[in-house]
Amino acid sequence: MTEPVKKKILSFDLDMTLIDDRTNRIPQSALDAINKVRANYHIVIATGRDLTLEVNHFVLEQVRPDAWVHNNGTQVHINGTCVYFRHFNKTLLKRLLEFGMEHELCVCANIDDIQYATNAKPLEPVKHILCPGKPISTDVMKLLELPVQTLGLAGNDADAHVLRQAFPELKVTPVIPNIWCDIMEPDVSKVLGMQKVLEHYNCTMDDVIAFGDSMNDYEILSAAGYSVAMGNAAEKLKEIADLVTDDIDKDGIAKALEKLC
């Protein structure tokens, strides 16, 4: 029997889209729904997480994606092979780390399962997600010698405002309100990494059905042929989405896939 030709891509964000951050687990209903449609769709993860880290390997094992666009588009794997990797500008990185230490902000990056942070205390609310059981290092200048791609800011909205004022050239994007922001260079987005996937599968953004919940999904939901915002998504994301599904803990992924696929 000839296998069906896959002409569409299902793209899923992770945190609070596929993964419930309160438990750091993927609802079984979402996994079951993805398995039902994978014969007809390329399954792609598009996330701010680094899926090469041990702490995130469960995602690859459970979802079994065909490709993953991670670190907010600065690294791309297709069928397990890395096809794209981009480093954070070292001069800018040095300025960020020095500013974080001077102003007691928590600018951080996870490299080789070590969480480097300019201030460890604000990491507590997200430690179970970022580095459970793993060491935290404040020796952040070591990051200048390591392959950093994107950074994060653990802190509240006031901390994010301080960083944006000092670095207007960067994107400081809320992921978990008042707890976590992604820090990215201005031209970085999940769309950037998705282009590598589209080239591989001979598809366009019109062929993408993108799921997301936070502002680091804004570009990819805007560009996708069809967009789905979670019920728990940021209001600005809901405004641009073609479909607003239910919350993550109310089978939002399963309900949307049943309707669309």
PDB file of C-alpha atoms in Angstrom:
ATOM      1  CA  MET A   1       0.000   0.000   0.000  1.00  0.00           C
ATOM      2  CA  THR A   2       1.339   3.412  -0.977  1.00  0.00           C
ATOM      3  CA  GLU A   3       1.831   5.790   1.950  1.00  0.00           C
ATOM      4  CA  PRO A   4      -0.108   9.084   1.723  1.00  0.00           C
ATOM      5  CA  VAL A   5       1.851  12.121   0.546  1.00  0.00           C
ATOM      6  CA  LYS A   6       2.180  14.636   3.360  1.00  0.00           C
ATOM      7  CA  LYS A   7       1.387  18.100   2.049  1.00  0.00           C
ATOM      8  CA  LYS A   8       0.789  19.928   5.320  1.00  0.00           C
ATOM      9  CA  ILE A   9       2.801  20.728   8.443  1.00  0.00           C
ATOM     10  CA  LEU A  10       1.451  20.764  11.982  1.00  0.00           C
ATOM     11  CA  SER A  11       3.645  23.057  14.078  1.00  0.00           C
ATOM     12  CA  PHE A  12       3.362  22.995  17.865  1.00  0.00           C
ATOM     13  CA  ASP A  13       4.812  25.287  20.480  1.00  0.00           C
ATOM     14  CA  LEU A  14       5.659  23.525  23.745  1.00  0.00           C
ATOM     15  CA  ASP A  15       5.189  25.515  26.954  1.00  0.00           C
ATOM     16  CA  MET A  16       1.463  25.872  27.727  1.00  0.00           C
ATOM     17  CA  THR A  17       0.609  24.628  24.221  1.00  0.00           C
ATOM     18  CA  LEU A  18       1.794  21.023  24.293  1.00  0.00           C
ATOM     19  CA  ILE A  19       3.401  21.036  27.760  1.00  0.00           C
ATOM     20  CA  ASP A  20       1.503  22.077  30.856  1.00  0.00           C
ATOM     21  CA  ASP A  21       4.153  24.050  32.728  1.00  0.00           C
ATOM     22  CA  ARG A  22       2.437  23.372  36.035  1.00  0.00           C
ATOM     23  CA  THR A  23       3.263  19.673  35.722  1.00  0.00           C
ATOM     24  CA  ASN A  24       5.897  19.751  32.944  1.00  0.00           C
ATOM     25  CA  ARG A  25       3.873  17.057  31.182  1.00  0.00           C
ATOM     26  CA  ILE A  26       2.161  16.666  27.818  1.00  0.00           C
ATOM     27  CA  PRO A  27      -1.546  15.778  28.155  1.00  0.00           C
ATOM     28  CA  GLN A  28      -2.232  12.266  26.898  1.00  0.00           C
ATOM     29  CA  SER A  29      -5.154  13.572  24.849  1.00  0.00           C
ATOM     30  CA  ALA A  30      -2.732  15.731  22.844  1.00  0.00           C
ATOM     31  CA  LEU A  31      -0.345  12.837  22.199  1.00  0.00           C
ATOM     32  CA  ASP A  32      -3.219  10.575  21.122  1.00  0.00           C
ATOM     33  CA  ALA A  33      -4.570  13.228  18.755  1.00  0.00           C
ATOM     34  CA  ILE A  34      -1.164  13.801  17.146  1.00  0.00           C
ATOM     35  CA  ASN A  35      -0.697  10.073  16.637  1.00  0.00           C
ATOM     36  CA  LYS A  36      -4.034   9.871  14.838  1.00  0.00           C
ATOM     37  CA  VAL A  37      -3.034  12.450  12.225  1.00  0.00           C
ATOM     38  CA  ARG A  38       0.722  11.911  11.818  1.00  0.00           C
ATOM     39  CA  ALA A  39       0.251   9.718   8.736  1.00  0.00           C
ATOM     40  CA  ASN A  40      -1.014  12.749   6.822  1.00  0.00           C
ATOM     41  CA  TYR A  41       1.030  15.591   8.326  1.00  0.00           C
ATOM     42  CA  HIS A  42       4.643  16.454   9.022  1.00  0.00           C
ATOM     43  CA  ILE A  43       4.808  16.922  12.799  1.00  0.00           C
ATOM     44  CA  VAL A  44       7.060  19.829  13.797  1.00  0.00           C
ATOM     45  CA  ILE A  45       7.930  21.282  17.203  1.00  0.00           C
ATOM     46  CA  ALA A  46       8.591  25.047  17.232  1.00  0.00           C
ATOM     47  CA  THR A  47       9.799  26.093  20.670  1.00  0.00           C
ATOM     48  CA  GLY A  48      12.008  28.379  22.688  1.00  0.00           C
ATOM     49  CA  ARG A  49      13.394  25.343  24.524  1.00  0.00           C
ATOM     50  CA  ASP A  50      16.645  23.634  23.554  1.00  0.00           C
ATOM     51  CA  LEU A  51      15.608  20.094  22.687  1.00  0.00           C
ATOM     52  CA  THR A  52      19.181  18.813  22.758  1.00  0.00           C
ATOM     53  CA  LEU A  53      19.182  19.190  26.562  1.00  0.00           C
ATOM     54  CA  GLU A  54      18.575  16.061  28.606  1.00  0.00           C
ATOM     55  CA  VAL A  55      15.769  17.777  30.532  1.00  0.00           C
ATOM     56  CA  ASN A  56      13.775  18.097  27.271  1.00  0.00           C
ATOM     57  CA  HIS A  57      14.416  14.666  25.738  1.00  0.00           C
ATOM     58  CA  PHE A  58      11.010  13.437  26.904  1.00  0.00           C
ATOM     59  CA  VAL A  59       9.419  15.717  24.298  1.00  0.00           C
ATOM     60  CA  LEU A  60      11.176  13.960  21.424  1.00  0.00           C
ATOM     61  CA  GLU A  61      10.423  10.543  22.881  1.00  0.00           C
ATOM     62  CA  GLN A  62       6.727  11.233  23.372  1.00  0.00           C
ATOM     63  CA  VAL A  63       5.850  13.433  20.389  1.00  0.00           C
ATOM     64  CA  ARG A  64       8.258  11.834  17.875  1.00  0.00           C
ATOM     65  CA  PRO A  65       8.368  14.924  15.628  1.00  0.00           C
ATOM     66  CA  ASP A  66       9.720  14.827  12.091  1.00  0.00           C
ATOM     67  CA  ALA A  67      11.535  18.105  12.711  1.00  0.00           C
ATOM     68  CA  TRP A  68      12.111  20.516  15.535  1.00  0.00           C
ATOM     69  CA  VAL A  69      12.709  24.251  15.364  1.00  0.00           C
ATOM     70  CA  HIS A  70      14.120  25.111  18.779  1.00  0.00           C
ATOM     71  CA  ASN A  71      15.889  27.883  20.657  1.00  0.00           C
ATOM     72  CA  ASN A  72      13.303  30.157  19.009  1.00  0.00           C
ATOM     73  CA  GLY A  73      14.450  29.315  15.493  1.00  0.00           C
ATOM     74  CA  THR A  74      18.225  29.468  15.993  1.00  0.00           C
ATOM     75  CA  GLN A  75      18.604  25.683  15.775  1.00  0.00           C
ATOM     76  CA  VAL A  76      16.797  23.242  13.492  1.00  0.00           C
ATOM     77  CA  HIS A  77      16.818  19.446  13.411  1.00  0.00           C
ATOM     78  CA  ILE A  78      15.189  17.409  10.645  1.00  0.00           C
ATOM     79  CA  ASN A  79      14.902  13.649  11.115  1.00  0.00           C
ATOM     80  CA  GLY A  80      17.372  13.926  13.996  1.00  0.00           C
ATOM     81  CA  THR A  81      20.061  15.780  12.026  1.00  0.00           C
ATOM     82  CA  CYS A  82      21.019  19.378  12.818  1.00  0.00           C
ATOM     83  CA  VAL A  83      20.625  21.454   9.640  1.00  0.00           C
ATOM     84  CA  TYR A  84      20.899  24.966  11.107  1.00  0.00           C
ATOM     85  CA  PHE A  85      22.667  26.541  14.082  1.00  0.00           C
ATOM     86  CA  ARG A  86      23.115  30.234  14.867  1.00  0.00           C
ATOM     87  CA  HIS A  87      25.148  31.811  17.699  1.00  0.00           C
ATOM     88  CA  PHE A  88      24.178  34.849  19.759  1.00  0.00           C
ATOM     89  CA  ASN A  89      26.396  37.847  19.011  1.00  0.00           C
ATOM     90  CA  LYS A  90      29.276  37.698  21.521  1.00  0.00           C
ATOM     91  CA  THR A  91      29.673  41.463  21.947  1.00  0.00           C
ATOM     92  CA  LEU A  92      25.979  41.831  22.705  1.00  0.00           C
ATOM     93  CA  LEU A  93      26.080  38.790  24.978  1.00  0.00           C
ATOM     94  CA  LYS A  94      28.876  40.317  27.052  1.00  0.00           C
ATOM     95  CA  ARG A  95      26.932  43.563  27.465  1.00  0.00           C
ATOM     96  CA  LEU A  96      23.811  41.652  28.527  1.00  0.00           C
ATOM     97  CA  LEU A  97      25.634  39.602  31.141  1.00  0.00           C
ATOM     98  CA  GLU A  98      27.391  42.613  32.595  1.00  0.00           C
ATOM     99  CA  PHE A  99      24.103  44.538  32.720  1.00  0.00           C
ATOM    100  CA  GLY A 100      22.336  41.621  34.387  1.00  0.00           C
ATOM    101  CA  MET A 101      24.963  41.375  37.107  1.00  0.00           C
ATOM    102  CA  GLU A 102      25.064  45.140  37.662  1.00  0.00           C
ATOM    103  CA  HIS A 103      21.269  45.446  38.000  1.00  0.00           C
ATOM    104  CA  GLU A 104      20.703  42.092  39.783  1.00  0.00           C
ATOM    105  CA  LEU A 105      18.567  40.767  36.937  1.00  0.00           C
ATOM    106  CA  CYS A 106      18.421  37.069  36.108  1.00  0.00           C
ATOM    107  CA  VAL A 107      19.770  36.801  32.558  1.00  0.00           C
ATOM    108  CA  CYS A 108      20.358  33.136  31.897  1.00  0.00           C
ATOM    109  CA  ALA A 109      21.119  30.353  29.435  1.00  0.00           C
ATOM    110  CA  ASN A 110      21.140  26.568  29.729  1.00  0.00           C
ATOM    111  CA  ILE A 111      24.172  24.987  28.065  1.00  0.00           C
ATOM    112  CA  ASP A 112      24.989  21.285  28.414  1.00  0.00           C
ATOM    113  CA  ASP A 113      22.324  21.000  31.149  1.00  0.00           C
ATOM    114  CA  ILE A 114      24.009  23.639  33.313  1.00  0.00           C
ATOM    115  CA  GLN A 115      21.827  26.688  33.958  1.00  0.00           C
ATOM    116  CA  TYR A 116      24.020  29.793  33.909  1.00  0.00           C
ATOM    117  CA  ALA A 117      22.398  32.847  35.534  1.00  0.00           C
ATOM    118  CA  THR A 118      23.490  36.324  36.540  1.00  0.00           C
ATOM    119  CA  ASN A 119      21.194  36.008  39.575  1.00  0.00           C
ATOM    120  CA  ALA A 120      19.983  32.568  40.652  1.00  0.00           C
ATOM    121  CA  LYS A 121      17.117  33.529  42.985  1.00  0.00           C
ATOM    122  CA  PRO A 122      14.489  34.509  40.333  1.00  0.00           C
ATOM    123  CA  LEU A 123      14.916  31.066  38.728  1.00  0.00           C
ATOM    124  CA  GLU A 124      13.007  29.322  41.532  1.00  0.00           C
ATOM    125  CA  PRO A 125       9.524  29.555  39.897  1.00  0.00           C
ATOM    126  CA  VAL A 126      10.771  27.892  36.683  1.00  0.00           C
ATOM    127  CA  LYS A 127      13.532  25.650  38.028  1.00  0.00           C
ATOM    128  CA  HIS A 128      11.327  22.550  37.683  1.00  0.00           C
ATOM    129  CA  ILE A 129      11.055  23.279  33.952  1.00  0.00           C
ATOM    130  CA  LEU A 130      14.510  24.585  33.079  1.00  0.00           C
ATOM    131  CA  CYS A 131      16.887  22.565  35.212  1.00  0.00           C
ATOM    132  CA  PRO A 132      15.284  20.007  37.574  1.00  0.00           C
ATOM    133  CA  GLY A 133      18.044  18.368  39.584  1.00  0.00           C
ATOM    134  CA  LYS A 134      20.703  20.168  37.545  1.00  0.00           C
ATOM    135  CA  PRO A 135      23.351  22.658  38.734  1.00  0.00           C
ATOM    136  CA  ILE A 136      22.961  26.424  38.548  1.00  0.00           C
ATOM    137  CA  SER A 137      26.132  28.414  37.912  1.00  0.00           C
ATOM    138  CA  THR A 138      26.651  32.156  38.372  1.00  0.00           C
ATOM    139  CA  ASP A 139      29.967  31.937  36.490  1.00  0.00           C
ATOM    140  CA  VAL A 140      28.177  33.554  33.570  1.00  0.00           C
ATOM    141  CA  MET A 141      31.211  34.945  31.782  1.00  0.00           C
ATOM    142  CA  LYS A 142      31.978  31.370  30.824  1.00  0.00           C
ATOM    143  CA  LEU A 143      29.065  31.719  28.392  1.00  0.00           C
ATOM    144  CA  LEU A 144      31.321  33.849  26.181  1.00  0.00           C
ATOM    145  CA  GLU A 145      33.224  30.650  25.397  1.00  0.00           C
ATOM    146  CA  LEU A 146      30.103  28.500  24.852  1.00  0.00           C
ATOM    147  CA  PRO A 147      27.622  28.113  21.947  1.00  0.00           C
ATOM    148  CA  VAL A 148      24.856  30.415  23.198  1.00  0.00           C
ATOM    149  CA  GLN A 149      21.901  30.855  20.851  1.00  0.00           C
ATOM    150  CA  THR A 150      19.181  32.623  22.819  1.00  0.00           C
ATOM    151  CA  LEU A 151      18.861  33.762  26.423  1.00  0.00           C
ATOM    152  CA  GLY A 152      16.098  34.102  28.964  1.00  0.00           C
ATOM    153  CA  LEU A 153      15.097  36.559  31.644  1.00  0.00           C
ATOM    154  CA  ALA A 154      13.650  35.089  34.826  1.00  0.00           C
ATOM    155  CA  GLY A 155      11.773  37.882  36.535  1.00  0.00           C
ATOM    156  CA  ASN A 156       8.685  40.076  36.554  1.00  0.00           C
ATOM    157  CA  ASP A 157       7.341  42.643  34.102  1.00  0.00           C
ATOM    158  CA  ALA A 158       9.339  45.417  35.775  1.00  0.00           C
ATOM    159  CA  ASP A 159      12.574  43.489  35.175  1.00  0.00           C
ATOM    160  CA  ALA A 160      11.601  43.009  31.535  1.00  0.00           C
ATOM    161  CA  HIS A 161      10.931  46.754  31.193  1.00  0.00           C
ATOM    162  CA  VAL A 162      14.378  47.588  32.573  1.00  0.00           C
ATOM    163  CA  LEU A 163      16.021  45.258  30.071  1.00  0.00           C
ATOM    164  CA  ARG A 164      13.998  46.571  27.122  1.00  0.00           C
ATOM    165  CA  GLN A 165      14.913  50.165  28.000  1.00  0.00           C
ATOM    166  CA  ALA A 166      18.611  49.296  28.102  1.00  0.00           C
ATOM    167  CA  PHE A 167      18.563  47.066  25.003  1.00  0.00           C
ATOM    168  CA  PRO A 168      15.940  48.426  22.581  1.00  0.00           C
ATOM    169  CA  GLU A 169      17.643  46.520  19.775  1.00  0.00           C
ATOM    170  CA  LEU A 170      16.601  43.179  21.328  1.00  0.00           C
ATOM    171  CA  LYS A 171      13.287  41.341  21.613  1.00  0.00           C
ATOM    172  CA  VAL A 172      12.405  40.650  25.261  1.00  0.00           C
ATOM    173  CA  THR A 173       9.293  38.547  24.750  1.00  0.00           C
ATOM    174  CA  PRO A 174       6.965  37.326  27.541  1.00  0.00           C
ATOM    175  CA  VAL A 175       6.505  33.560  27.641  1.00  0.00           C
ATOM    176  CA  ILE A 176       5.212  33.066  31.191  1.00  0.00           C
ATOM    177  CA  PRO A 177       3.781  36.424  32.352  1.00  0.00           C
ATOM    178  CA  ASN A 178       5.662  37.997  35.260  1.00  0.00           C
ATOM    179  CA  ILE A 179       7.968  34.946  35.427  1.00  0.00           C
ATOM    180  CA  TRP A 180       9.875  34.398  32.173  1.00  0.00           C
ATOM    181  CA  CYS A 181      10.823  36.213  28.951  1.00  0.00           C
ATOM    182  CA  ASP A 182      12.852  35.064  25.970  1.00  0.00           C
ATOM    183  CA  ILE A 183      15.722  37.332  24.905  1.00  0.00           C
ATOM    184  CA  MET A 184      16.363  37.277  21.168  1.00  0.00           C
ATOM    185  CA  GLU A 185      18.224  39.205  18.522  1.00  0.00           C
ATOM    186  CA  PRO A 186      15.801  41.287  16.409  1.00  0.00           C
ATOM    187  CA  ASP A 187      15.726  39.075  13.317  1.00  0.00           C
ATOM    188  CA  VAL A 188      15.310  35.823  15.270  1.00  0.00           C
ATOM    189  CA  SER A 189      11.949  34.053  15.336  1.00  0.00           C
ATOM    190  CA  LYS A 190      10.465  30.614  14.904  1.00  0.00           C
ATOM    191  CA  VAL A 191       9.648  31.577  11.307  1.00  0.00           C
ATOM    192  CA  LEU A 192      13.381  31.905  10.633  1.00  0.00           C
ATOM    193  CA  GLY A 193      13.967  28.280  11.612  1.00  0.00           C
ATOM    194  CA  MET A 194      10.760  27.045   9.993  1.00  0.00           C
ATOM    195  CA  GLN A 195      12.079  28.184   6.600  1.00  0.00           C
ATOM    196  CA  LYS A 196      14.676  25.390   6.782  1.00  0.00           C
ATOM    197  CA  VAL A 197      11.915  22.850   7.391  1.00  0.00           C
ATOM    198  CA  LEU A 198       9.827  24.216   4.524  1.00  0.00           C
ATOM    199  CA  GLU A 199      12.766  23.972   2.126  1.00  0.00           C
ATOM    200  CA  HIS A 200      13.308  20.342   3.124  1.00  0.00           C
ATOM    201  CA  TYR A 201       9.688  19.321   2.623  1.00  0.00           C
ATOM    202  CA  ASN A 202       9.111  21.567  -0.424  1.00  0.00           C
ATOM    203  CA  CYS A 203       6.344  23.434   1.390  1.00  0.00           C
ATOM    204  CA  THR A 204       5.465  27.073   2.064  1.00  0.00           C
ATOM    205  CA  MET A 205       4.095  28.873   5.119  1.00  0.00           C
ATOM    206  CA  ASP A 206       0.640  28.469   3.558  1.00  0.00           C
ATOM    207  CA  ASP A 207       1.015  24.734   4.251  1.00  0.00           C
ATOM    208  CA  VAL A 208       1.607  25.280   7.981  1.00  0.00           C
ATOM    209  CA  ILE A 209      -1.022  24.928  10.702  1.00  0.00           C
ATOM    210  CA  ALA A 210       0.635  26.556  13.726  1.00  0.00           C
ATOM    211  CA  PHE A 211      -0.355  26.187  17.377  1.00  0.00           C
ATOM    212  CA  GLY A 212       0.836  28.569  20.110  1.00  0.00           C
ATOM    213  CA  ASP A 213       0.025  30.459  23.275  1.00  0.00           C
ATOM    214  CA  SER A 214       2.611  33.179  23.997  1.00  0.00           C
ATOM    215  CA  MET A 215       4.171  36.163  22.273  1.00  0.00           C
ATOM    216  CA  ASN A 216       7.185  34.250  20.985  1.00  0.00           C
ATOM    217  CA  ASP A 217       4.596  32.476  18.778  1.00  0.00           C
ATOM    218  CA  TYR A 218       3.281  35.730  17.306  1.00  0.00           C
ATOM    219  CA  GLU A 219       5.422  35.718  14.151  1.00  0.00           C
ATOM    220  CA  ILE A 220       4.790  32.088  13.279  1.00  0.00           C
ATOM    221  CA  LEU A 221       1.036  32.303  13.872  1.00  0.00           C
ATOM    222  CA  SER A 222       0.940  35.483  11.781  1.00  0.00           C
ATOM    223  CA  ALA A 223       2.813  33.840   8.905  1.00  0.00           C
ATOM    224  CA  ALA A 224       1.143  30.407   8.952  1.00  0.00           C
ATOM    225  CA  GLY A 225      -1.541  29.437   6.502  1.00  0.00           C
ATOM    226  CA  TYR A 226      -3.757  28.601   9.479  1.00  0.00           C
ATOM    227  CA  SER A 227      -3.209  29.510  13.114  1.00  0.00           C
ATOM    228  CA  VAL A 228      -4.554  28.103  16.375  1.00  0.00           C
ATOM    229  CA  ALA A 229      -4.276  29.896  19.715  1.00  0.00           C
ATOM    230  CA  MET A 230      -4.782  27.997  22.935  1.00  0.00           C
ATOM    231  CA  GLY A 231      -7.616  29.055  25.237  1.00  0.00           C
ATOM    232  CA  ASN A 232      -4.923  30.046  27.735  1.00  0.00           C
ATOM    233  CA  ALA A 233      -3.046  32.098  25.114  1.00  0.00           C
ATOM    234  CA  ALA A 234      -2.099  35.765  25.316  1.00  0.00           C
ATOM    235  CA  GLU A 235      -4.944  38.011  24.134  1.00  0.00           C
ATOM    236  CA  LYS A 236      -2.854  39.476  21.296  1.00  0.00           C
ATOM    237  CA  LEU A 237      -2.345  35.951  19.959  1.00  0.00           C
ATOM    238  CA  LYS A 238      -6.063  35.181  20.108  1.00  0.00           C
ATOM    239  CA  GLU A 239      -6.758  38.327  18.094  1.00  0.00           C
ATOM    240  CA  ILE A 240      -4.749  37.099  15.103  1.00  0.00           C
ATOM    241  CA  ALA A 241      -5.616  33.386  15.313  1.00  0.00           C
ATOM    242  CA  ASP A 242      -7.941  31.668  12.847  1.00  0.00           C
ATOM    243  CA  LEU A 243      -9.139  29.419  15.663  1.00  0.00           C
ATOM    244  CA  VAL A 244      -9.071  29.744  19.438  1.00  0.00           C
ATOM    245  CA  THR A 245      -9.261  26.290  20.990  1.00  0.00           C
ATOM    246  CA  ASP A 246      -9.685  25.296  24.628  1.00  0.00           C
ATOM    247  CA  ASP A 247      -7.073  25.541  27.396  1.00  0.00           C
ATOM    248  CA  ILE A 248      -4.181  23.107  27.560  1.00  0.00           C
ATOM    249  CA  ASP A 249      -5.686  21.287  30.544  1.00  0.00           C
ATOM    250  CA  LYS A 250      -9.072  21.030  28.794  1.00  0.00           C
ATOM    251  CA  ASP A 251      -7.883  19.003  25.784  1.00  0.00           C
ATOM    252  CA  GLY A 252      -7.299  22.081  23.635  1.00  0.00           C
ATOM    253  CA  ILE A 253      -4.924  20.344  21.211  1.00  0.00           C
ATOM    254  CA  ALA A 254      -7.168  17.290  20.785  1.00  0.00           C
ATOM    255  CA  LYS A 255     -10.278  19.411  20.194  1.00  0.00           C
ATOM    256  CA  ALA A 256      -8.556  21.557  17.577  1.00  0.00           C
ATOM    257  CA  LEU A 257      -7.070  18.591  15.693  1.00  0.00           C
ATOM    258  CA  GLU A 258     -10.427  16.827  15.682  1.00  0.00           C
ATOM    259  CA  LYS A 259     -11.993  19.895  14.110  1.00  0.00           C
ATOM    260  CA  LEU A 260      -9.213  20.596  11.597  1.00  0.00           C
ATOM    261  CA  CYS A 261      -7.782  17.209  10.661  1.00  0.00           C
TER     262      CYS A 261
END
